[in-house]
Amino acid sequence: MGPLIRTILDPSDSVAALVRAKGDTTVAVCLPARDEEDTIGGIVRSIRTLVDIGLVDDLVVVDDHSTDATGTRAAAEGARVVRAGDVRPDLGGNGKGRALWRSLHETDADLVLWCDADVRNFDVHFVTRLLAPLLTDPDVQFVKGFYRRPGGEGGEGGGRVTELTARPAIALLHPELAGVIQPLSGEYGGRRSLLERLPFVAGYGVELGLLIDIADRVGTSAIAQVDLGTRLHRNRTLADLGPQATTILQVALRRVDPALAPVTVVLDRPEHGPVEVSAEELPPLLDVASYRHGPATRTTPRRS
């Protein structure tokens, strides 16, 4: 087992100190969102306060084929909204990993953070605590958030998919990552110079795929995890979680040997019917011709 992943239990979230440490480094916060009209506005409004003081340069919402007012509400609060279908539509449809990949394609920031758009108690410390290690320690390449999930079915611990699938798969197949408290958390970020060299699993397995690939490429000593406190969000049904657990297992196995699991598998559940689960991947951005000509340079200007 390699060096332990550093765990920051009391991260500094002094905004003034982070602005000073930031210097000329550019920062983007990206929110993949699909049908999140109830929460997206408040999250964007919160992050906009960091844009206004110059800590965040680009606030991007990737509207992943929403059928509600997600995009409209995000734009009204000051986010730059990118429709997922408008970014390299030739590379396929929707999915969380596709939304993350497209957001990286659409911003030119040096540091890129991602946060989920369904968090009900979002606060600026979700951004500042993730950002602090990247701004203050040049050895940190990637930061992962962890938190507590009080209340609700399966609310304690890391969640049902984490505890019943991801953590056992990590213990058996990727033990160097056993110290990661929330391997599937949606709050994390890293340096563009690293992220643009990684493939992105197109769907739900993107978090585990990135974590394994980053540990393999730069080592666990370049990964930090920070305490984000308490996180409140919706809890999904078992019917929703079955396909998610399947793709987590696909990714964990395929990172050992692609022959161990097919890219596409049919999860057959008698009470719900069959569903196709895919662990398809998008290529590293540096392998994409449109990106090699330069990422989109529409960084949100800082306000004085």
CSV table of C-alpha atoms in Angstrom, one decimal:
chain,number,residue,atom,x,y,z
A,1,MET,CA,0.0,0.0,0.0
A,2,GLY,CA,1.3,3.5,-0.9
A,3,PRO,CA,1.5,6.6,1.2
A,4,LEU,CA,-1.6,7.5,3.1
A,5,ILE,CA,-4.0,10.1,1.6
A,6,ARG,CA,-3.8,13.2,3.8
A,7,THR,CA,-6.9,14.0,5.7
A,8,ILE,CA,-7.6,17.6,6.7
A,9,LEU,CA,-10.1,17.6,9.6
A,10,ASP,CA,-10.0,21.3,10.3
A,11,PRO,CA,-9.5,22.9,6.9
A,12,SER,CA,-8.9,26.7,6.7
A,13,ASP,CA,-11.7,28.4,5.0
A,14,SER,CA,-10.6,32.0,5.5
A,15,VAL,CA,-11.7,33.6,2.3
A,16,ALA,CA,-9.3,36.6,2.6
A,17,ALA,CA,-6.3,34.2,3.1
A,18,LEU,CA,-7.4,32.2,0.1
A,19,VAL,CA,-7.7,35.3,-2.1
A,20,ARG,CA,-4.2,36.3,-1.1
A,21,ALA,CA,-2.9,32.7,-1.8
A,22,LYS,CA,-4.7,32.6,-5.1
A,23,GLY,CA,-2.6,35.2,-6.9
A,24,ASP,CA,-2.9,34.8,-10.7
A,25,THR,CA,-4.2,31.2,-10.4
A,26,THR,CA,-7.7,30.9,-12.0
A,27,VAL,CA,-10.5,28.9,-10.4
A,28,ALA,CA,-13.6,27.4,-11.9
A,29,VAL,CA,-16.5,25.9,-10.0
A,30,CYS,CA,-18.7,23.6,-12.2
A,31,LEU,CA,-22.1,22.2,-11.3
A,32,PRO,CA,-23.4,19.3,-13.3
A,33,ALA,CA,-27.2,19.6,-13.0
A,34,ARG,CA,-30.2,17.7,-14.3
A,35,ASP,CA,-33.7,18.6,-13.1
A,36,GLU,CA,-32.4,20.5,-10.0
A,37,GLU,CA,-34.6,23.6,-10.1
A,38,ASP,CA,-35.3,23.4,-6.4
A,39,THR,CA,-31.7,23.7,-5.3
A,40,ILE,CA,-29.6,25.1,-8.1
A,41,GLY,CA,-30.6,28.8,-7.6
A,42,GLY,CA,-29.4,28.9,-4.0
A,43,ILE,CA,-26.2,27.1,-4.7
A,44,VAL,CA,-25.3,29.5,-7.5
A,45,ARG,CA,-26.2,32.5,-5.4
A,46,SER,CA,-23.9,31.3,-2.7
A,47,ILE,CA,-20.9,30.7,-5.0
A,48,ARG,CA,-21.5,34.0,-6.7
A,49,THR,CA,-20.3,35.7,-3.5
A,50,LEU,CA,-16.9,34.1,-4.1
A,51,VAL,CA,-17.0,35.3,-7.7
A,52,ASP,CA,-17.7,38.9,-6.6
A,53,ILE,CA,-14.6,38.9,-4.3
A,54,GLY,CA,-12.3,37.3,-6.9
A,55,LEU,CA,-11.8,33.9,-5.4
A,56,VAL,CA,-13.7,32.1,-8.2
A,57,ASP,CA,-13.3,33.2,-11.8
A,58,ASP,CA,-15.8,31.0,-13.6
A,59,LEU,CA,-19.0,29.6,-12.3
A,60,VAL,CA,-20.4,27.1,-14.8
A,61,VAL,CA,-23.6,25.1,-14.7
A,62,VAL,CA,-23.8,22.2,-17.2
A,63,ASP,CA,-27.5,21.7,-17.8
A,64,ASP,CA,-27.6,18.0,-18.6
A,65,HIS,CA,-30.9,17.8,-20.6
A,66,SER,CA,-33.1,19.1,-17.8
A,67,THR,CA,-36.8,19.0,-18.3
A,68,ASP,CA,-37.5,21.7,-15.7
A,69,ALA,CA,-36.2,25.2,-15.1
A,70,THR,CA,-32.7,24.3,-13.9
A,71,GLY,CA,-30.9,26.3,-16.6
A,72,THR,CA,-33.2,29.3,-16.3
A,73,ARG,CA,-32.8,29.6,-12.6
A,74,ALA,CA,-29.0,29.1,-12.7
A,75,ALA,CA,-28.7,31.8,-15.3
A,76,ALA,CA,-30.9,34.2,-13.3
A,77,GLU,CA,-28.6,33.9,-10.3
A,78,GLY,CA,-25.5,34.7,-12.4
A,79,ALA,CA,-24.1,31.3,-13.5
A,80,ARG,CA,-22.7,30.7,-17.0
A,81,VAL,CA,-25.1,28.0,-18.2
A,82,VAL,CA,-23.8,25.5,-20.8
A,83,ARG,CA,-26.3,23.1,-22.4
A,84,ALA,CA,-24.7,19.7,-22.3
A,85,GLY,CA,-26.0,18.8,-25.8
A,86,ASP,CA,-24.1,21.8,-27.3
A,87,VAL,CA,-20.6,20.6,-26.2
A,88,ARG,CA,-19.2,17.9,-28.5
A,89,PRO,CA,-22.7,16.4,-29.3
A,90,ASP,CA,-20.9,13.8,-31.4
A,91,LEU,CA,-19.6,12.2,-28.2
A,92,GLY,CA,-22.9,11.1,-27.0
A,93,GLY,CA,-25.9,12.1,-24.8
A,94,ASN,CA,-26.3,12.6,-21.1
A,95,GLY,CA,-24.8,11.2,-17.9
A,96,LYS,CA,-22.9,12.7,-14.9
A,97,GLY,CA,-19.4,11.9,-16.3
A,98,ARG,CA,-20.3,13.5,-19.6
A,99,ALA,CA,-21.4,16.6,-17.8
A,100,LEU,CA,-18.1,16.8,-15.9
A,101,TRP,CA,-16.0,16.2,-19.0
A,102,ARG,CA,-17.9,18.9,-20.9
A,103,SER,CA,-17.5,21.4,-18.1
A,104,LEU,CA,-13.7,20.8,-18.1
A,105,HIS,CA,-13.8,21.3,-21.9
A,106,GLU,CA,-15.7,24.6,-21.5
A,107,THR,CA,-13.5,26.4,-19.0
A,108,ASP,CA,-9.9,27.3,-19.1
A,109,ALA,CA,-9.3,27.7,-15.3
A,110,ASP,CA,-6.1,26.3,-13.7
A,111,LEU,CA,-8.1,24.7,-10.9
A,112,VAL,CA,-11.5,23.1,-11.4
A,113,LEU,CA,-13.9,22.2,-8.6
A,114,TRP,CA,-17.1,20.2,-9.0
A,115,CYS,CA,-20.1,20.2,-6.6
A,116,ASP,CA,-23.4,18.4,-6.8
A,117,ALA,CA,-26.4,20.4,-7.6
A,118,ASP,CA,-28.9,18.7,-5.3
A,119,VAL,CA,-27.4,19.8,-1.9
A,120,ARG,CA,-30.0,21.4,0.3
A,121,ASN,CA,-27.6,23.0,2.8
A,122,PHE,CA,-24.9,24.2,0.5
A,123,ASP,CA,-22.6,26.8,1.9
A,124,VAL,CA,-19.5,28.6,0.5
A,125,HIS,CA,-17.2,26.4,2.7
A,126,PHE,CA,-18.0,23.6,0.3
A,127,VAL,CA,-15.9,25.5,-2.2
A,128,THR,CA,-13.3,27.2,0.1
A,129,ARG,CA,-12.4,24.1,2.0
A,130,LEU,CA,-11.8,22.1,-1.2
A,131,LEU,CA,-9.8,25.0,-2.7
A,132,ALA,CA,-7.5,25.6,0.3
A,133,PRO,CA,-5.1,22.6,-0.2
A,134,LEU,CA,-4.8,23.3,-3.9
A,135,LEU,CA,-3.9,26.9,-3.3
A,136,THR,CA,-1.6,26.4,-0.4
A,137,ASP,CA,0.2,23.1,-1.1
A,138,PRO,CA,1.8,22.6,-4.5
A,139,ASP,CA,2.1,18.8,-3.9
A,140,VAL,CA,-1.6,18.4,-3.8
A,141,GLN,CA,-3.0,17.5,-7.2
A,142,PHE,CA,-6.6,16.4,-6.3
A,143,VAL,CA,-8.9,17.1,-3.3
A,144,LYS,CA,-11.9,15.1,-2.3
A,145,GLY,CA,-14.6,16.2,0.1
A,146,PHE,CA,-16.1,14.1,2.9
A,147,TYR,CA,-19.1,14.8,5.1
A,148,ARG,CA,-21.8,13.4,7.4
A,149,ARG,CA,-25.2,12.5,6.1
A,150,PRO,CA,-27.6,12.6,9.0
A,151,GLY,CA,-31.2,11.3,8.8
A,152,GLY,CA,-33.1,9.7,6.0
A,153,GLU,CA,-33.0,6.1,4.8
A,154,GLY,CA,-29.4,4.9,4.6
A,155,GLY,CA,-28.3,8.4,5.6
A,156,GLU,CA,-25.5,7.5,7.9
A,157,GLY,CA,-22.0,6.6,6.7
A,158,GLY,CA,-21.1,6.9,3.1
A,159,GLY,CA,-24.5,5.9,1.7
A,160,ARG,CA,-25.7,2.5,0.5
A,161,VAL,CA,-23.8,2.3,-2.7
A,162,THR,CA,-20.6,3.4,-1.0
A,163,GLU,CA,-20.9,1.0,1.9
A,164,LEU,CA,-22.2,-2.1,0.1
A,165,THR,CA,-20.4,-1.8,-3.2
A,166,ALA,CA,-17.7,0.9,-3.5
A,167,ARG,CA,-15.9,0.2,-0.2
A,168,PRO,CA,-15.8,-3.6,-0.5
A,169,ALA,CA,-14.6,-3.2,-4.1
A,170,ILE,CA,-11.9,-0.8,-3.0
A,171,ALA,CA,-10.8,-3.2,-0.2
A,172,LEU,CA,-10.5,-6.1,-2.6
A,173,LEU,CA,-9.2,-4.5,-5.7
A,174,HIS,CA,-7.8,-1.0,-4.9
A,175,PRO,CA,-6.7,-1.1,-1.2
A,176,GLU,CA,-4.5,1.9,-1.7
A,177,LEU,CA,-7.7,3.9,-1.6
A,178,ALA,CA,-9.1,2.3,1.5
A,179,GLY,CA,-8.6,5.5,3.5
A,180,VAL,CA,-10.9,7.6,1.4
A,181,ILE,CA,-13.9,8.4,3.6
A,182,GLN,CA,-16.3,9.3,0.8
A,183,PRO,CA,-15.0,7.8,-2.5
A,184,LEU,CA,-18.2,8.6,-4.3
A,185,SER,CA,-18.7,12.2,-3.0
A,186,GLY,CA,-19.7,14.7,-5.7
A,187,GLU,CA,-17.6,17.5,-4.2
A,188,TYR,CA,-14.0,17.4,-5.4
A,189,GLY,CA,-11.5,19.2,-7.7
A,190,GLY,CA,-8.0,19.3,-9.0
A,191,ARG,CA,-5.4,20.8,-11.3
A,192,ARG,CA,-6.3,21.1,-14.9
A,193,SER,CA,-2.8,19.8,-15.8
A,194,LEU,CA,-3.8,16.5,-14.3
A,195,LEU,CA,-7.5,16.3,-15.1
A,196,GLU,CA,-7.1,16.9,-18.8
A,197,ARG,CA,-5.0,13.8,-19.0
A,198,LEU,CA,-7.6,11.4,-17.6
A,199,PRO,CA,-10.5,9.5,-19.2
A,200,PHE,CA,-13.9,10.2,-17.7
A,201,VAL,CA,-16.4,7.4,-17.2
A,202,ALA,CA,-19.6,8.7,-18.9
A,203,GLY,CA,-22.0,8.0,-16.1
A,204,TYR,CA,-22.3,7.5,-12.4
A,205,GLY,CA,-19.0,5.6,-12.1
A,206,VAL,CA,-17.0,8.8,-12.9
A,207,GLU,CA,-16.0,9.5,-9.3
A,208,LEU,CA,-14.5,6.1,-8.7
A,209,GLY,CA,-12.8,6.0,-12.1
A,210,LEU,CA,-11.1,9.4,-11.5
A,211,LEU,CA,-10.0,8.4,-8.0
A,212,ILE,CA,-8.4,5.2,-9.1
A,213,ASP,CA,-6.7,6.8,-12.2
A,214,ILE,CA,-5.4,9.7,-10.2
A,215,ALA,CA,-3.9,7.4,-7.5
A,216,ASP,CA,-2.3,5.4,-10.3
A,217,ARG,CA,-0.9,8.4,-12.2
A,218,VAL,CA,0.4,10.7,-9.4
A,219,GLY,CA,0.2,8.5,-6.2
A,220,THR,CA,-2.0,8.7,-3.2
A,221,SER,CA,0.3,11.3,-1.5
A,222,ALA,CA,-0.9,13.8,-4.1
A,223,ILE,CA,-4.5,13.4,-2.9
A,224,ALA,CA,-6.1,15.2,0.0
A,225,GLN,CA,-9.5,14.9,1.6
A,226,VAL,CA,-11.2,17.7,3.5
A,227,ASP,CA,-14.0,17.7,6.0
A,228,LEU,CA,-17.1,19.6,4.6
A,229,GLY,CA,-19.2,19.1,7.7
A,230,THR,CA,-22.8,18.0,7.2
A,231,ARG,CA,-24.4,17.4,3.8
A,232,LEU,CA,-28.1,17.2,3.2
A,233,HIS,CA,-29.4,15.9,-0.2
A,234,ARG,CA,-32.1,13.6,-1.5
A,235,ASN,CA,-31.8,9.9,-0.9
A,236,ARG,CA,-32.6,7.7,-3.9
A,237,THR,CA,-34.6,4.5,-3.9
A,238,LEU,CA,-33.1,1.0,-4.2
A,239,ALA,CA,-34.5,0.8,-7.8
A,240,ASP,CA,-32.3,3.9,-8.6
A,241,LEU,CA,-29.3,2.6,-6.7
A,242,GLY,CA,-29.1,-0.9,-8.4
A,243,PRO,CA,-27.7,0.4,-11.7
A,244,GLN,CA,-25.4,2.8,-9.8
A,245,ALA,CA,-23.9,0.0,-7.8
A,246,THR,CA,-23.5,-2.1,-11.0
A,247,THR,CA,-21.5,0.5,-12.7
A,248,ILE,CA,-19.3,1.1,-9.6
A,249,LEU,CA,-18.4,-2.6,-9.7
A,250,GLN,CA,-17.8,-2.4,-13.5
A,251,VAL,CA,-15.4,0.5,-13.0
A,252,ALA,CA,-13.6,-1.2,-10.1
A,253,LEU,CA,-13.1,-4.4,-12.1
A,254,ARG,CA,-12.2,-2.8,-15.4
A,255,ARG,CA,-9.5,-0.7,-13.7
A,256,VAL,CA,-7.8,-3.9,-12.8
A,257,ASP,CA,-8.3,-5.6,-16.2
A,258,PRO,CA,-10.9,-4.6,-18.8
A,259,ALA,CA,-11.6,-8.3,-19.5
A,260,LEU,CA,-13.1,-8.7,-16.0
A,261,ALA,CA,-16.3,-6.8,-16.8
A,262,PRO,CA,-18.0,-5.7,-20.1
A,263,VAL,CA,-18.4,-2.1,-20.9
A,264,THR,CA,-22.2,-2.6,-21.1
A,265,VAL,CA,-24.2,-5.0,-19.0
A,266,VAL,CA,-27.9,-5.7,-18.5
A,267,LEU,CA,-29.0,-5.6,-14.9
A,268,ASP,CA,-32.1,-7.8,-14.8
A,269,ARG,CA,-34.3,-7.2,-11.8
A,270,PRO,CA,-37.6,-9.2,-11.9
A,271,GLU,CA,-39.5,-6.5,-10.0
A,272,HIS,CA,-38.3,-3.6,-12.1
A,273,GLY,CA,-37.3,-5.1,-15.4
A,274,PRO,CA,-34.0,-5.1,-17.2
A,275,VAL,CA,-31.9,-1.9,-17.5
A,276,GLU,CA,-28.7,-1.5,-19.5
A,277,VAL,CA,-25.8,-0.2,-17.5
A,278,SER,CA,-22.7,1.3,-19.3
A,279,ALA,CA,-19.2,2.1,-18.1
A,280,GLU,CA,-18.4,3.8,-21.4
A,281,GLU,CA,-15.6,6.4,-21.1
A,282,LEU,CA,-14.8,9.7,-22.7
A,283,PRO,CA,-11.2,10.2,-23.8
A,284,PRO,CA,-8.7,12.4,-22.0
A,285,LEU,CA,-9.3,15.9,-23.2
A,286,LEU,CA,-5.7,16.2,-24.4
A,287,ASP,CA,-6.6,13.5,-27.0
A,288,VAL,CA,-9.5,15.5,-28.4
A,289,ALA,CA,-8.8,17.6,-31.4
A,290,SER,CA,-11.2,20.5,-30.5
A,291,TYR,CA,-9.6,20.8,-27.1
A,292,ARG,CA,-6.0,20.6,-28.4
A,293,HIS,CA,-6.8,23.8,-30.3
A,294,GLY,CA,-7.4,25.4,-26.9
A,295,PRO,CA,-10.1,25.0,-24.2
A,296,ALA,CA,-13.0,27.4,-24.4
A,297,THR,CA,-11.8,30.7,-23.0
A,298,ARG,CA,-15.0,32.3,-21.7
A,299,THR,CA,-13.8,32.7,-18.1
A,300,THR,CA,-16.1,34.9,-16.1
A,301,PRO,CA,-14.3,38.3,-15.5
A,302,ARG,CA,-13.6,39.2,-11.9
A,303,ARG,CA,-15.5,42.0,-10.5
A,304,SER,CA,-13.7,44.9,-8.9
